[in-house]
XYZ file of C-alpha atoms in Angstrom:
300
model
C 7.479 0.003 -14.388
C 5.964 -2.910 -16.711
C 8.444 -3.921 -19.754
C 5.911 -3.944 -22.787
C 8.014 -7.048 -23.572
C 7.188 -8.710 -20.645
C 4.130 -7.875 -20.172
C 1.473 -10.204 -21.669
C 3.598 -12.996 -19.333
C 2.439 -10.999 -16.717
C -0.783 -10.534 -17.349
C -1.052 -13.828 -17.871
C 0.914 -15.703 -14.415
C -0.911 -12.493 -12.610
C -4.099 -14.071 -13.565
C -3.866 -17.631 -13.882
C -2.055 -17.635 -10.103
C -5.615 -15.544 -8.844
C -8.435 -17.805 -11.042
C -6.126 -21.104 -9.442
C -7.053 -19.898 -5.795
C -10.059 -21.847 -4.105
C -10.410 -19.244 -2.069
C -10.100 -15.702 -1.383
C -10.145 -13.970 2.354
C -10.506 -10.557 2.805
C -7.846 -8.713 2.947
C -9.044 -4.635 3.869
C -6.750 -0.971 2.910
C -7.464 2.708 4.433
C -8.961 3.787 0.703
C -6.821 7.312 1.974
C -3.723 4.666 0.638
C -6.693 4.669 -2.898
C -5.981 7.676 -3.728
C -1.990 8.583 -2.354
C 0.359 5.738 -2.213
C 3.713 5.375 -0.873
C 6.489 6.171 -2.866
C 7.969 2.812 -5.249
C 11.454 3.007 -4.169
C 14.181 4.313 -1.513
C 14.016 7.922 -1.833
C 16.696 10.099 0.673
C 16.249 9.110 4.280
C 16.336 13.008 5.021
C 13.243 13.204 2.335
C 9.506 13.501 2.665
C 7.406 11.978 0.221
C 4.478 14.009 -1.408
C 1.991 12.813 -3.699
C -1.396 13.839 -4.543
C -4.210 12.660 -6.494
C -7.397 14.909 -7.556
C -8.231 15.312 -3.871
C -6.128 14.539 -1.448
C -2.128 14.894 -0.790
C -0.116 12.934 0.968
C 2.752 14.239 3.021
C 5.282 11.136 5.186
C 8.136 12.299 6.662
C 10.343 9.399 7.842
C 10.614 9.184 11.496
C 14.430 8.324 13.197
C 16.496 6.502 15.494
C 19.922 6.464 16.690
C 22.224 4.541 14.476
C 24.707 1.816 15.936
C 23.880 -2.016 17.100
C 22.601 -0.943 21.176
C 20.777 2.610 19.642
C 23.354 4.006 21.369
C 24.477 6.385 18.355
C 23.634 9.388 17.053
C 19.948 10.182 15.816
C 19.678 9.869 12.341
C 16.918 9.533 10.128
C 15.274 5.722 8.213
C 13.820 6.814 5.476
C 9.923 6.777 3.956
C 8.948 2.996 3.697
C 8.528 2.179 0.267
C 8.095 -0.875 -1.930
C 6.495 -4.082 -1.981
C 6.663 -4.929 1.575
C 5.859 -1.984 2.893
C 2.101 -1.815 1.499
C 2.451 -5.695 2.046
C 2.868 -5.109 6.085
C 0.151 -1.717 5.607
C -2.561 -4.136 3.432
C -1.266 -7.241 7.093
C -1.254 -5.224 10.096
C -5.127 -3.389 8.050
C -7.237 -6.533 7.860
C -5.210 -7.684 11.610
C -6.372 -4.938 13.120
C -9.800 -5.002 11.509
C -10.371 -8.107 11.856
C -10.087 -8.723 15.242
C -11.316 -4.843 15.847
C -7.843 -4.331 17.917
C -5.670 -1.239 17.358
C -3.113 -4.665 18.628
C -1.252 -6.503 16.205
C 0.679 -9.007 16.912
C 3.824 -9.509 14.460
C 5.009 -13.353 15.655
C 3.504 -16.089 13.803
C 0.500 -15.003 12.304
C 2.649 -12.301 10.255
C 5.003 -14.883 8.748
C 1.665 -16.656 7.992
C 0.258 -14.368 5.824
C 3.529 -13.419 4.608
C 4.375 -16.929 2.994
C 1.001 -17.150 2.115
C 1.120 -13.555 -0.104
C 4.544 -15.748 -1.344
C 7.199 -13.719 -0.009
C 10.018 -15.951 1.703
C 10.447 -15.414 5.814
C 14.329 -15.084 6.900
C 17.290 -14.836 4.344
C 17.674 -11.270 3.048
C 13.872 -10.742 2.177
C 12.889 -11.503 5.648
C 16.097 -8.617 6.590
C 13.413 -5.463 4.181
C 10.589 -6.521 5.339
C 12.092 -5.735 8.803
C 13.275 -2.777 7.308
C 9.457 -1.954 5.800
C 8.333 -2.827 9.483
C 10.942 -0.659 10.735
C 10.614 2.172 8.942
C 6.126 1.823 9.090
C 6.742 1.953 12.564
C 8.763 5.296 12.884
C 6.837 7.026 10.127
C 4.135 9.989 10.528
C 1.688 10.866 7.755
C -0.416 13.986 6.944
C -3.215 13.798 4.364
C -4.528 17.105 3.117
C -7.903 16.467 1.940
C -9.843 19.590 -0.399
C -13.083 19.095 -2.406
C -16.725 20.290 -2.880
C -15.090 24.024 -1.017
C -14.591 22.535 1.751
C -10.655 21.510 2.835
C -9.326 18.849 5.748
C -6.093 18.403 6.787
C -5.362 15.112 9.310
C -2.391 14.808 10.663
C -1.545 11.016 12.289
C 1.888 8.504 13.000
C 0.431 4.428 11.407
C 1.886 2.656 15.004
C 2.205 4.991 17.917
C 3.766 3.295 20.398
C 5.536 -0.757 18.793
C 8.387 -2.737 20.101
C 10.802 -4.593 19.300
C 12.485 -7.561 20.184
C 16.145 -10.531 18.955
C 14.944 -12.283 15.237
C 16.201 -15.606 14.702
C 15.069 -14.968 11.549
C 18.018 -12.377 11.052
C 21.318 -11.888 10.310
C 23.450 -12.055 12.586
C 26.292 -10.395 11.596
C 23.651 -7.141 10.237
C 25.803 -4.261 11.306
C 22.354 -2.159 11.866
C 21.246 -4.536 14.609
C 18.688 -8.061 15.127
C 16.234 -6.129 16.154
C 12.168 -6.978 15.316
C 8.786 -5.599 14.956
C 6.997 -7.529 17.435
C 3.615 -5.869 17.654
C 2.808 -2.350 16.832
C -0.284 -0.194 18.284
C -2.386 1.601 15.614
C -2.627 5.263 16.328
C -6.170 6.148 17.615
C -7.139 8.970 14.768
C -5.349 6.199 12.279
C -7.162 2.649 13.723
C -10.657 5.423 13.588
C -9.788 6.389 10.190
C -9.655 2.673 8.654
C -13.288 1.978 10.824
C -15.431 4.365 8.765
C -13.095 3.807 5.614
C -11.962 0.727 4.783
C -11.701 -0.837 1.011
C -11.906 -4.269 0.465
C -9.861 -6.800 -0.668
C -8.957 -10.437 -2.257
C -5.843 -11.688 -0.822
C -5.568 -13.675 -3.999
C -5.097 -10.574 -5.890
C -3.073 -8.916 -3.708
C -0.347 -12.296 -4.178
C -1.215 -12.163 -7.350
C 0.331 -9.008 -7.327
C 2.918 -8.534 -4.722
C 5.778 -8.371 -6.264
C 5.010 -5.046 -8.261
C 4.116 -2.330 -5.730
C 2.638 0.007 -8.780
C 0.433 -3.132 -10.005
C -1.170 -3.446 -6.338
C -1.849 0.386 -5.986
C -3.901 0.198 -9.153
C -5.998 -2.632 -8.033
C -6.464 -0.759 -4.541
C -6.491 2.496 -6.459
C -10.223 0.676 -8.960
C -11.589 -1.982 -5.912
C -12.026 1.907 -4.270
C -13.475 3.970 -6.969
C -15.951 1.945 -9.514
C -18.133 0.635 -6.949
C -19.590 3.878 -5.627
C -19.685 5.234 -9.157
C -22.992 5.954 -10.694
C -21.721 6.538 -14.085
C -18.671 7.096 -15.738
C -16.066 8.740 -15.453
C -12.864 10.638 -17.137
C -9.594 10.882 -15.180
C -6.981 12.986 -17.244
C -3.347 11.994 -17.921
C -2.556 14.395 -16.055
C -4.550 13.765 -13.225
C -3.276 9.854 -13.142
C 0.692 10.774 -13.589
C 0.099 12.628 -10.332
C -0.806 10.105 -8.571
C 1.135 7.002 -9.655
C 3.810 8.584 -12.421
C 6.324 10.679 -9.317
C 8.959 9.069 -11.339
C 8.110 10.227 -14.809
C 9.885 13.639 -15.786
C 7.650 13.453 -19.912
C 3.616 13.038 -19.314
C 3.532 10.472 -22.507
C 6.179 8.512 -21.138
C 4.113 8.020 -18.511
C 0.983 7.595 -20.832
C 2.624 4.643 -22.685
C 3.504 2.694 -19.707
C 0.394 3.540 -16.908
C -2.176 1.139 -19.225
C 0.141 -1.617 -18.256
C -0.228 -0.982 -15.074
C -4.450 -1.152 -15.795
C -4.103 -4.514 -17.623
C -2.294 -6.247 -15.048
C -4.667 -4.812 -12.489
C -8.135 -5.999 -14.351
C -6.337 -9.336 -14.751
C -7.303 -9.781 -10.812
C -10.547 -7.885 -11.073
C -12.379 -9.244 -13.901
C -15.299 -7.173 -13.212
C -13.587 -3.677 -13.510
C -14.896 -1.610 -16.676
C -12.674 0.922 -17.603
C -11.469 1.719 -21.121
C -8.582 3.340 -21.480
C -9.346 6.566 -23.855
C -7.064 9.264 -25.461
C -8.205 12.258 -23.091
C -7.389 9.864 -19.769
C -9.204 6.600 -18.370
C -12.706 5.943 -18.922
C -14.039 4.392 -15.068
C -17.251 2.622 -15.131
C -19.572 2.010 -12.924
C -18.677 -1.827 -11.064
C -18.683 -4.510 -9.335
C -16.734 -4.873 -5.605
C -13.875 -7.030 -6.492
C -14.749 -8.688 -2.774
C -19.374 -9.972 -2.476
C -20.672 -6.987 -0.176
C -20.119 -8.589 2.763
C -20.263 -6.140 6.709
C -17.362 -5.646 7.873
C -18.324 -5.569 11.834
C -16.141 -3.261 13.628
C -16.732 -1.966 16.833
C -17.758 1.546 17.602
């Protein structure tokens, strides 16, 4: 989370980066990620990740692979995706899949160009970290438990149902875990269909401004999903907000003191967002979406 002493500069820098860009391409996220998100920090490789909002509970199961450079070692859990890089990779996969109307996404030059535009250096330690998160995304499994209006639904799916790895010149030759990088990823049919039915349009400039802050990215995507669909003010209690965004906080009052920092950062790149921090929670009000209304054309 942000430190109070760093908050003013972070907000100014995020707003300045957002406003300085003349053009902002479209990015897209599946609405499920606006309600429940991945962890911000590394969790034990074998551990499930569980997070919930007022209507959705997300369970992420870590995938597995054979250890060793040649893949001939014991099978081990690789851990669930986490942090900013995992979110940026997911945003690219979803945006590119909808742009091309294809479940199969190439992770070559266009991916490296997109990450560079977002501000992620390719190669070295950051390239290795990106490769690790891509590997975790390709192997994990999701379960969305949805409840509301007297009904319940269960959605089990992989993000990716086929992936191809190849040696990469950008990786460290001394890496004991091997030098294979994800080259293509085919989104699972279920995930792709959910993405086409429930996309959340976002601004690439906003993502770039928040690219190093996974918590602020989550709040931005949440606001982009919630605010434009409201017909009147809606209060989200601190308890509900902590369940969704504050899993790392033991006490509610600690979360309550810090969460407004993230709201200020998110609204620095979403100036049309209308909300108010109150004693009982955050009051959301109907707002224009961050992206001007446009038709996202996808195949049936």
